[in-house]
Short mmCIF file of N, CA and C in Angstrom, two decimals:
data_model
loop_
_atom_site.label_atom_id
_atom_site.label_comp_id
_atom_site.label_asym_id
_atom_site.label_seq_id
_atom_site.Cartn_x
_atom_site.Cartn_y
_atom_site.Cartn_z
N UNK A 1 70.80 100.86 86.60
CA UNK A 1 70.94 99.76 87.52
C UNK A 1 72.38 99.26 87.49
N UNK A 2 72.95 99.07 88.68
CA UNK A 2 74.32 98.57 88.76
C UNK A 2 74.36 97.07 88.52
N UNK A 3 75.42 96.66 87.85
CA UNK A 3 75.64 95.24 87.61
C UNK A 3 76.24 94.61 88.87
N UNK A 4 75.68 93.48 89.29
CA UNK A 4 76.21 92.81 90.47
C UNK A 4 77.57 92.21 90.16
N UNK A 5 78.44 92.27 91.13
CA UNK A 5 79.77 91.67 90.98
C UNK A 5 79.66 90.19 91.34
N UNK A 6 79.54 89.36 90.31
CA UNK A 6 79.36 87.93 90.53
C UNK A 6 80.72 87.26 90.60
N UNK A 7 80.95 86.55 91.70
CA UNK A 7 82.21 85.84 91.88
C UNK A 7 82.14 84.50 91.15
N UNK A 8 83.09 84.29 90.27
CA UNK A 8 83.15 83.04 89.51
C UNK A 8 83.79 81.96 90.38
N UNK A 9 83.09 80.86 90.52
CA UNK A 9 83.63 79.72 91.26
C UNK A 9 84.42 78.85 90.30
N UNK A 10 85.50 78.28 90.80
CA UNK A 10 86.32 77.37 89.99
C UNK A 10 86.14 75.96 90.56
N UNK A 11 85.56 75.08 89.73
CA UNK A 11 85.22 73.73 90.17
C UNK A 11 85.98 72.69 89.34
N UNK A 12 86.67 71.81 90.03
CA UNK A 12 87.34 70.70 89.38
C UNK A 12 86.42 69.48 89.40
N UNK A 13 86.43 68.75 88.30
CA UNK A 13 85.62 67.53 88.20
C UNK A 13 86.58 66.37 87.91
N UNK A 14 86.54 65.37 88.76
CA UNK A 14 87.33 64.16 88.54
C UNK A 14 86.32 63.03 88.38
N UNK A 15 86.15 62.59 87.16
CA UNK A 15 85.16 61.55 86.87
C UNK A 15 85.81 60.20 86.65
N UNK A 16 85.07 59.15 86.96
CA UNK A 16 85.59 57.81 86.72
C UNK A 16 84.82 56.75 87.49
N UNK A 17 85.27 55.52 87.34
CA UNK A 17 84.62 54.42 88.05
C UNK A 17 85.14 54.30 89.48
N UNK A 18 86.35 54.80 89.75
CA UNK A 18 86.93 54.72 91.09
C UNK A 18 86.84 53.28 91.60
N UNK A 19 87.44 52.37 90.85
CA UNK A 19 87.29 50.93 91.08
C UNK A 19 88.62 50.27 91.41
N UNK A 20 89.16 50.46 92.62
CA UNK A 20 88.67 51.24 93.76
C UNK A 20 89.26 52.65 93.76
N UNK A 21 88.69 53.53 94.61
CA UNK A 21 89.29 54.85 94.80
C UNK A 21 90.60 54.67 95.57
N UNK A 22 91.54 55.60 95.38
CA UNK A 22 92.84 55.46 96.06
C UNK A 22 93.48 56.82 96.32
N UNK A 23 94.62 56.81 96.99
CA UNK A 23 95.29 58.06 97.36
C UNK A 23 95.77 58.85 96.15
N UNK A 24 95.92 58.21 95.00
CA UNK A 24 96.29 58.94 93.78
C UNK A 24 95.19 59.90 93.38
N UNK A 25 93.92 59.47 93.52
CA UNK A 25 92.78 60.35 93.24
C UNK A 25 92.81 61.57 94.18
N UNK A 26 93.07 61.30 95.45
CA UNK A 26 93.13 62.36 96.45
C UNK A 26 94.30 63.31 96.16
N UNK A 27 95.44 62.74 95.81
CA UNK A 27 96.64 63.51 95.53
C UNK A 27 96.42 64.50 94.38
N UNK A 28 95.90 64.02 93.24
CA UNK A 28 95.72 64.94 92.11
C UNK A 28 94.62 65.97 92.39
N UNK A 29 93.64 65.59 93.21
CA UNK A 29 92.59 66.54 93.60
C UNK A 29 93.21 67.69 94.41
N UNK A 30 94.07 67.35 95.35
CA UNK A 30 94.71 68.37 96.19
C UNK A 30 95.66 69.25 95.37
N UNK A 31 96.39 68.64 94.44
CA UNK A 31 97.30 69.40 93.57
C UNK A 31 96.48 70.38 92.72
N UNK A 32 95.36 69.90 92.16
CA UNK A 32 94.50 70.76 91.32
C UNK A 32 93.94 71.93 92.14
N UNK A 33 93.49 71.65 93.35
CA UNK A 33 92.96 72.70 94.22
C UNK A 33 94.02 73.78 94.44
N UNK A 34 95.23 73.33 94.73
CA UNK A 34 96.32 74.26 95.03
C UNK A 34 96.79 75.02 93.79
N UNK A 35 97.13 74.30 92.71
CA UNK A 35 97.72 74.94 91.53
C UNK A 35 96.72 75.77 90.74
N UNK A 36 95.46 75.34 90.69
CA UNK A 36 94.46 76.05 89.90
C UNK A 36 93.58 76.97 90.75
N UNK A 37 93.84 76.96 92.06
CA UNK A 37 93.06 77.77 93.01
C UNK A 37 91.56 77.46 92.91
N UNK A 38 91.25 76.15 92.91
CA UNK A 38 89.87 75.70 92.80
C UNK A 38 89.13 75.90 94.11
N UNK A 39 87.85 76.21 94.02
CA UNK A 39 87.01 76.31 95.21
C UNK A 39 86.69 74.91 95.74
N UNK A 40 86.56 73.95 94.79
CA UNK A 40 86.27 72.58 95.19
C UNK A 40 86.56 71.62 94.03
N UNK A 41 86.65 70.34 94.39
CA UNK A 41 86.75 69.26 93.41
C UNK A 41 85.63 68.28 93.70
N UNK A 42 84.94 67.87 92.66
CA UNK A 42 83.86 66.88 92.79
C UNK A 42 84.32 65.58 92.15
N UNK A 43 84.30 64.51 92.92
CA UNK A 43 84.56 63.18 92.36
C UNK A 43 83.23 62.66 91.86
N UNK A 44 83.12 62.50 90.57
CA UNK A 44 81.88 62.01 89.96
C UNK A 44 82.09 60.53 89.63
N UNK A 45 81.46 59.70 90.45
CA UNK A 45 81.63 58.26 90.31
C UNK A 45 80.57 57.72 89.35
N UNK A 46 81.02 57.01 88.37
CA UNK A 46 80.10 56.47 87.37
C UNK A 46 79.98 54.96 87.54
N UNK A 47 78.82 54.45 87.19
CA UNK A 47 78.56 53.02 87.34
C UNK A 47 79.45 52.20 86.41
N UNK A 48 79.63 52.71 85.18
CA UNK A 48 80.37 51.94 84.18
C UNK A 48 81.03 52.88 83.17
N UNK A 49 82.31 52.69 82.94
CA UNK A 49 83.01 53.42 81.89
C UNK A 49 82.74 52.68 80.58
N UNK A 50 82.18 53.36 79.58
CA UNK A 50 81.84 52.67 78.32
C UNK A 50 83.05 52.07 77.59
N UNK A 51 84.25 52.54 77.91
CA UNK A 51 85.45 52.03 77.24
C UNK A 51 86.21 50.98 78.07
N UNK A 52 85.65 50.60 79.21
CA UNK A 52 86.34 49.64 80.08
C UNK A 52 85.43 48.46 80.42
N UNK A 53 86.06 47.44 81.04
CA UNK A 53 85.32 46.26 81.50
C UNK A 53 84.41 46.63 82.67
N UNK A 54 83.48 45.74 82.97
CA UNK A 54 82.56 45.92 84.10
C UNK A 54 83.40 46.10 85.38
N UNK A 55 83.02 47.06 86.22
CA UNK A 55 83.78 47.28 87.46
C UNK A 55 83.80 46.06 88.38
N UNK A 56 84.88 45.95 89.12
CA UNK A 56 85.08 44.86 90.07
C UNK A 56 84.18 45.06 91.29
N UNK A 57 84.14 46.30 91.80
CA UNK A 57 83.36 46.62 93.00
C UNK A 57 82.01 47.23 92.61
N UNK A 58 81.01 47.04 93.46
CA UNK A 58 79.68 47.63 93.19
C UNK A 58 79.76 49.15 93.35
N UNK A 59 78.82 49.84 92.75
CA UNK A 59 78.78 51.31 92.83
C UNK A 59 78.65 51.76 94.29
N UNK A 60 77.85 51.06 95.09
CA UNK A 60 77.67 51.43 96.50
C UNK A 60 78.98 51.34 97.28
N UNK A 61 79.75 50.29 97.04
CA UNK A 61 81.03 50.12 97.74
C UNK A 61 82.02 51.18 97.29
N UNK A 62 82.04 51.50 95.98
CA UNK A 62 82.96 52.52 95.47
C UNK A 62 82.64 53.89 96.05
N UNK A 63 81.35 54.20 96.19
CA UNK A 63 80.94 55.48 96.79
C UNK A 63 81.36 55.51 98.26
N UNK A 64 81.10 54.43 98.98
CA UNK A 64 81.45 54.35 100.41
C UNK A 64 82.96 54.51 100.61
N UNK A 65 83.76 53.80 99.82
CA UNK A 65 85.22 53.89 99.93
C UNK A 65 85.72 55.29 99.58
N UNK A 66 85.11 55.92 98.58
CA UNK A 66 85.49 57.28 98.19
C UNK A 66 85.20 58.27 99.32
N UNK A 67 84.02 58.13 99.93
CA UNK A 67 83.66 59.01 101.05
C UNK A 67 84.64 58.85 102.21
N UNK A 68 85.10 57.63 102.42
CA UNK A 68 86.06 57.36 103.49
C UNK A 68 87.39 58.07 103.21
N UNK A 69 87.86 58.00 101.98
CA UNK A 69 89.13 58.63 101.60
C UNK A 69 89.09 60.14 101.76
N UNK A 70 87.96 60.76 101.44
CA UNK A 70 87.89 62.24 101.46
C UNK A 70 87.26 62.81 102.74
N UNK A 71 87.00 61.96 103.72
CA UNK A 71 86.25 62.40 104.91
C UNK A 71 86.85 63.63 105.60
N UNK A 72 88.15 63.85 105.51
CA UNK A 72 88.78 65.01 106.15
C UNK A 72 89.05 66.16 105.18
N UNK A 73 88.52 66.07 103.98
CA UNK A 73 88.77 67.09 102.96
C UNK A 73 87.54 67.97 102.77
N UNK A 74 87.67 69.23 103.14
CA UNK A 74 86.54 70.16 103.06
C UNK A 74 86.21 70.57 101.62
N UNK A 75 87.20 70.53 100.72
CA UNK A 75 87.00 71.01 99.36
C UNK A 75 86.76 69.89 98.35
N UNK A 76 86.59 68.66 98.82
CA UNK A 76 86.34 67.54 97.91
C UNK A 76 85.02 66.87 98.30
N UNK A 77 84.18 66.63 97.30
CA UNK A 77 82.90 65.96 97.56
C UNK A 77 82.69 64.84 96.54
N UNK A 78 81.70 64.00 96.81
CA UNK A 78 81.38 62.85 95.98
C UNK A 78 79.99 63.04 95.39
N UNK A 79 79.85 62.72 94.11
CA UNK A 79 78.53 62.73 93.46
C UNK A 79 78.39 61.49 92.58
N UNK A 80 77.17 60.99 92.54
CA UNK A 80 76.79 59.93 91.60
C UNK A 80 75.57 60.45 90.87
N UNK A 81 75.72 60.73 89.57
CA UNK A 81 74.63 61.39 88.84
C UNK A 81 74.15 60.59 87.62
N UNK A 82 74.63 59.36 87.45
CA UNK A 82 74.23 58.57 86.28
C UNK A 82 72.70 58.50 86.13
N UNK A 83 72.00 58.36 87.25
CA UNK A 83 70.53 58.27 87.18
C UNK A 83 69.91 59.61 86.76
N UNK A 84 70.51 60.72 87.21
CA UNK A 84 70.00 62.04 86.85
C UNK A 84 70.23 62.36 85.38
N UNK A 85 71.39 61.98 84.86
CA UNK A 85 71.71 62.28 83.46
C UNK A 85 71.34 61.13 82.53
N UNK A 86 70.91 60.02 83.13
CA UNK A 86 70.57 58.80 82.37
C UNK A 86 71.72 58.37 81.48
N UNK A 87 72.95 58.55 82.02
CA UNK A 87 74.15 58.30 81.23
C UNK A 87 75.38 58.24 82.13
N UNK A 88 76.43 57.58 81.63
CA UNK A 88 77.73 57.65 82.32
C UNK A 88 78.72 58.35 81.39
N UNK A 89 78.18 59.14 80.50
CA UNK A 89 78.94 59.84 79.48
C UNK A 89 79.52 61.15 80.03
N UNK A 90 80.79 61.42 79.77
CA UNK A 90 81.47 62.61 80.28
C UNK A 90 80.82 63.90 79.79
N UNK A 91 80.50 63.97 78.53
CA UNK A 91 79.89 65.19 77.98
C UNK A 91 78.57 65.51 78.71
N UNK A 92 77.72 64.50 78.90
CA UNK A 92 76.45 64.71 79.61
C UNK A 92 76.69 65.13 81.06
N UNK A 93 77.68 64.50 81.68
CA UNK A 93 78.01 64.81 83.08
C UNK A 93 78.47 66.26 83.21
N UNK A 94 79.37 66.69 82.34
CA UNK A 94 79.87 68.06 82.41
C UNK A 94 78.79 69.08 82.07
N UNK A 95 77.92 68.74 81.12
CA UNK A 95 76.79 69.62 80.78
C UNK A 95 75.88 69.78 82.00
N UNK A 96 75.63 68.69 82.70
CA UNK A 96 74.82 68.72 83.92
C UNK A 96 75.43 69.70 84.94
N UNK A 97 76.75 69.58 85.19
CA UNK A 97 77.39 70.46 86.17
C UNK A 97 77.44 71.91 85.70
N UNK A 98 77.61 72.12 84.42
CA UNK A 98 77.63 73.49 83.89
C UNK A 98 76.25 74.14 84.08
N UNK A 99 75.19 73.38 83.83
CA UNK A 99 73.83 73.90 84.03
C UNK A 99 73.52 74.17 85.49
N UNK A 100 74.07 73.37 86.39
CA UNK A 100 73.84 73.54 87.84
C UNK A 100 74.70 74.66 88.43
N UNK A 101 75.78 75.01 87.74
CA UNK A 101 76.75 75.98 88.25
C UNK A 101 77.02 77.05 87.19
N UNK A 102 75.99 77.82 86.88
CA UNK A 102 76.05 78.79 85.78
C UNK A 102 77.22 79.77 85.89
N UNK A 103 77.50 80.25 87.09
CA UNK A 103 78.58 81.24 87.27
C UNK A 103 79.88 80.58 87.71
N UNK A 104 80.17 79.44 87.13
CA UNK A 104 81.38 78.71 87.49
C UNK A 104 82.21 78.38 86.27
N UNK A 105 83.48 78.20 86.53
CA UNK A 105 84.39 77.74 85.50
C UNK A 105 84.75 76.30 85.87
N UNK A 106 84.55 75.38 84.92
CA UNK A 106 84.80 73.97 85.19
C UNK A 106 86.15 73.54 84.65
N UNK A 107 86.78 72.64 85.41
CA UNK A 107 88.06 72.05 85.04
C UNK A 107 87.90 70.53 85.14
N UNK A 108 88.16 69.83 84.05
CA UNK A 108 88.00 68.37 84.02
C UNK A 108 89.37 67.72 84.17
N UNK A 109 89.56 67.02 85.28
CA UNK A 109 90.85 66.42 85.62
C UNK A 109 90.97 65.02 85.04
N UNK A 110 92.05 64.78 84.28
CA UNK A 110 92.29 63.44 83.74
C UNK A 110 93.78 63.11 83.83
N UNK A 111 94.09 61.84 83.80
CA UNK A 111 95.48 61.39 83.72
C UNK A 111 95.92 61.40 82.27
N UNK A 112 97.23 61.51 82.05
CA UNK A 112 97.73 61.53 80.68
C UNK A 112 97.40 60.24 79.92
N UNK A 113 97.20 59.15 80.64
CA UNK A 113 96.80 57.89 79.99
C UNK A 113 95.43 58.04 79.32
N UNK A 114 94.54 58.83 79.92
CA UNK A 114 93.21 59.07 79.34
C UNK A 114 93.25 59.97 78.11
N UNK A 115 94.23 60.86 78.05
CA UNK A 115 94.33 61.75 76.89
C UNK A 115 94.66 60.95 75.62
N UNK A 116 95.37 59.84 75.77
CA UNK A 116 95.77 59.01 74.62
C UNK A 116 94.55 58.55 73.82
N UNK A 117 93.49 58.14 74.52
CA UNK A 117 92.28 57.66 73.85
C UNK A 117 91.12 58.64 73.93
N UNK A 118 91.39 59.87 74.31
CA UNK A 118 90.36 60.87 74.49
C UNK A 118 89.53 61.07 73.22
N UNK A 119 90.17 60.94 72.06
CA UNK A 119 89.46 61.12 70.78
C UNK A 119 88.41 60.04 70.53
N UNK A 120 88.39 58.99 71.35
CA UNK A 120 87.38 57.92 71.22
C UNK A 120 86.15 58.19 72.09
N UNK A 121 86.23 59.22 72.93
CA UNK A 121 85.13 59.57 73.82
C UNK A 121 84.03 60.25 73.01
N UNK A 122 82.78 60.01 73.40
CA UNK A 122 81.65 60.63 72.72
C UNK A 122 81.70 62.15 72.94
N UNK A 123 81.51 62.90 71.87
CA UNK A 123 81.54 64.38 71.91
C UNK A 123 82.85 64.95 72.45
N UNK A 124 83.95 64.28 72.19
CA UNK A 124 85.23 64.68 72.78
C UNK A 124 85.66 66.10 72.40
N UNK A 125 85.33 66.55 71.22
CA UNK A 125 85.71 67.90 70.82
C UNK A 125 84.87 68.98 71.53
N UNK A 126 83.69 68.59 72.02
CA UNK A 126 82.82 69.53 72.72
C UNK A 126 83.17 69.64 74.21
N UNK A 127 83.81 68.62 74.76
CA UNK A 127 84.12 68.60 76.20
C UNK A 127 84.95 69.81 76.63
N UNK A 128 86.03 70.17 75.91
CA UNK A 128 86.82 71.34 76.34
C UNK A 128 86.08 72.67 76.20
N UNK A 129 84.96 72.69 75.51
CA UNK A 129 84.15 73.92 75.41
C UNK A 129 83.38 74.15 76.72
N UNK A 130 83.16 73.05 77.45
CA UNK A 130 82.42 73.12 78.72
C UNK A 130 83.39 73.23 79.90
N UNK A 131 84.49 72.46 79.83
CA UNK A 131 85.46 72.42 80.93
C UNK A 131 86.86 72.34 80.36
N UNK A 132 87.74 73.15 80.92
CA UNK A 132 89.15 73.09 80.50
C UNK A 132 89.73 71.74 80.95
N UNK A 133 90.44 71.08 80.06
CA UNK A 133 91.06 69.79 80.38
C UNK A 133 92.34 70.01 81.16
N UNK A 134 92.44 69.35 82.29
CA UNK A 134 93.64 69.41 83.12
C UNK A 134 94.25 68.01 83.09
N UNK A 135 95.42 67.90 82.49
CA UNK A 135 96.05 66.60 82.26
C UNK A 135 97.21 66.41 83.23
N UNK A 136 97.10 65.36 84.04
CA UNK A 136 98.16 65.03 85.00
C UNK A 136 99.07 63.97 84.40
N UNK A 137 100.37 64.22 84.49
CA UNK A 137 101.35 63.27 83.98
C UNK A 137 101.27 61.97 84.77
N UNK A 138 101.28 60.85 84.05
CA UNK A 138 101.33 59.53 84.69
C UNK A 138 102.51 58.78 84.09
N UNK A 139 103.12 57.96 84.90
CA UNK A 139 104.29 57.21 84.47
C UNK A 139 104.09 56.59 83.09
N UNK A 140 105.05 56.77 82.23
CA UNK A 140 105.11 56.15 80.90
C UNK A 140 104.08 56.65 79.90
N UNK A 141 103.21 57.57 80.26
CA UNK A 141 102.13 57.98 79.36
C UNK A 141 102.26 59.40 78.81
N UNK A 142 103.04 60.25 79.44
CA UNK A 142 103.02 61.66 79.07
C UNK A 142 103.47 61.92 77.63
N UNK A 143 104.56 61.31 77.20
CA UNK A 143 105.05 61.54 75.84
C UNK A 143 104.00 61.08 74.82
N UNK A 144 103.46 59.88 75.04
CA UNK A 144 102.44 59.36 74.14
C UNK A 144 101.20 60.27 74.14
N UNK A 145 100.85 60.79 75.30
CA UNK A 145 99.68 61.68 75.43
C UNK A 145 99.89 62.98 74.64
N UNK A 146 101.09 63.55 74.73
CA UNK A 146 101.35 64.82 74.04
C UNK A 146 101.38 64.64 72.52
N UNK A 147 101.52 63.40 72.06
CA UNK A 147 101.51 63.11 70.62
C UNK A 147 100.17 62.53 70.16
N UNK A 148 99.21 62.46 71.06
CA UNK A 148 97.91 61.85 70.77
C UNK A 148 97.08 62.71 69.82
N UNK A 149 96.06 62.08 69.25
CA UNK A 149 95.13 62.78 68.35
C UNK A 149 94.50 63.97 69.07
N UNK A 150 94.06 63.77 70.31
CA UNK A 150 93.42 64.86 71.06
C UNK A 150 94.38 66.01 71.31
N UNK A 151 95.60 65.71 71.71
CA UNK A 151 96.59 66.75 71.99
C UNK A 151 96.88 67.58 70.74
N UNK A 152 96.86 66.94 69.60
CA UNK A 152 97.13 67.64 68.34
C UNK A 152 95.93 68.46 67.86
N UNK A 153 94.71 67.96 68.09
CA UNK A 153 93.51 68.63 67.57
C UNK A 153 92.96 69.73 68.48
N UNK A 154 93.14 69.57 69.79
CA UNK A 154 92.60 70.56 70.71
C UNK A 154 93.46 71.82 70.71
N UNK A 155 92.82 72.94 70.97
CA UNK A 155 93.54 74.21 71.02
C UNK A 155 94.38 74.25 72.30
N UNK A 156 95.47 74.97 72.24
CA UNK A 156 96.39 75.07 73.39
C UNK A 156 95.69 75.59 74.64
N UNK A 157 94.71 76.49 74.47
CA UNK A 157 94.03 77.05 75.65
C UNK A 157 92.94 76.12 76.19
N UNK A 158 92.73 74.96 75.55
CA UNK A 158 91.71 74.03 76.02
C UNK A 158 92.27 72.97 76.98
N UNK A 159 93.60 72.90 77.07
CA UNK A 159 94.17 71.95 78.01
C UNK A 159 95.40 72.49 78.70
N UNK A 160 95.57 72.03 79.92
CA UNK A 160 96.71 72.41 80.76
C UNK A 160 97.35 71.11 81.23
N UNK A 161 98.66 71.03 81.06
CA UNK A 161 99.40 69.88 81.59
C UNK A 161 99.94 70.25 82.97
N UNK A 162 99.70 69.37 83.92
CA UNK A 162 100.23 69.61 85.26
C UNK A 162 101.28 68.55 85.55
N UNK A 163 102.46 69.04 85.80
CA UNK A 163 103.55 68.14 86.13
C UNK A 163 103.78 68.22 87.63
N UNK A 164 103.53 67.14 88.31
CA UNK A 164 103.76 67.08 89.75
C UNK A 164 104.43 65.74 90.02
N UNK A 165 104.80 65.54 91.26
CA UNK A 165 105.40 64.25 91.62
C UNK A 165 104.43 63.14 91.22
N UNK A 166 104.93 62.16 90.51
CA UNK A 166 104.06 61.09 90.03
C UNK A 166 103.94 59.99 91.08
N UNK A 167 102.73 59.48 91.22
CA UNK A 167 102.49 58.35 92.12
C UNK A 167 102.27 57.12 91.25
N UNK A 168 102.99 56.07 91.55
CA UNK A 168 102.83 54.85 90.77
C UNK A 168 101.70 54.02 91.39
N UNK A 169 100.49 54.52 91.20
CA UNK A 169 99.31 53.83 91.75
C UNK A 169 98.16 54.00 90.77
N UNK A 170 97.37 52.96 90.66
CA UNK A 170 96.18 53.02 89.81
C UNK A 170 95.19 52.00 90.33
N UNK A 171 93.94 52.17 89.97
CA UNK A 171 92.90 51.22 90.40
C UNK A 171 93.21 49.83 89.83
N UNK A 172 93.66 49.77 88.58
CA UNK A 172 93.95 48.45 87.98
C UNK A 172 95.13 47.78 88.68
N UNK A 173 96.11 48.56 89.11
CA UNK A 173 97.24 48.00 89.84
C UNK A 173 96.78 47.45 91.20
N UNK A 174 95.91 48.17 91.87
CA UNK A 174 95.38 47.72 93.17
C UNK A 174 94.59 46.44 93.01
N UNK A 175 93.79 46.34 91.95
CA UNK A 175 92.97 45.13 91.72
C UNK A 175 93.82 43.89 91.49
N UNK A 176 95.06 44.07 91.06
CA UNK A 176 95.94 42.92 90.81
C UNK A 176 96.36 42.23 92.10
N UNK A 177 96.24 42.96 93.23
CA UNK A 177 96.69 42.39 94.52
C UNK A 177 95.60 41.71 95.25
#
């Protein structure tokens, strides 16, 4: 019996509260699609980040705003799976997507600011076993990120740094206005 030639899909996952979603999220998604030759990027919106304060906007509004931002993007979609995984935990979320996409390679997109505290995330050492970490440089954070506990403990093949034009935008900066 001949073995079927199974095409491996490359899926980027951008998880977060998206409180609010903004063009920076769209920008890094498009860069990841282009540089990593991803088939798609999924924005996984979570109700609450366990390491942050309660979101300013409701989950419904954040989903609606995210859908509006990506409405013209064929390779970007929105998912809310907290109820399915009974968690807003990254490890559970990535495990869910890995189980749903058996013949896929997952890439987890984060900003360099997130790599600084990545070692505080639940099951953080297991996350790169499910999805390769793709770290985007953010203003003032890259040097600190490269010296972080996670950067030192993770294997070189478990993370990729992407240096692209930096956008000085963040959800917390938008909320200040």
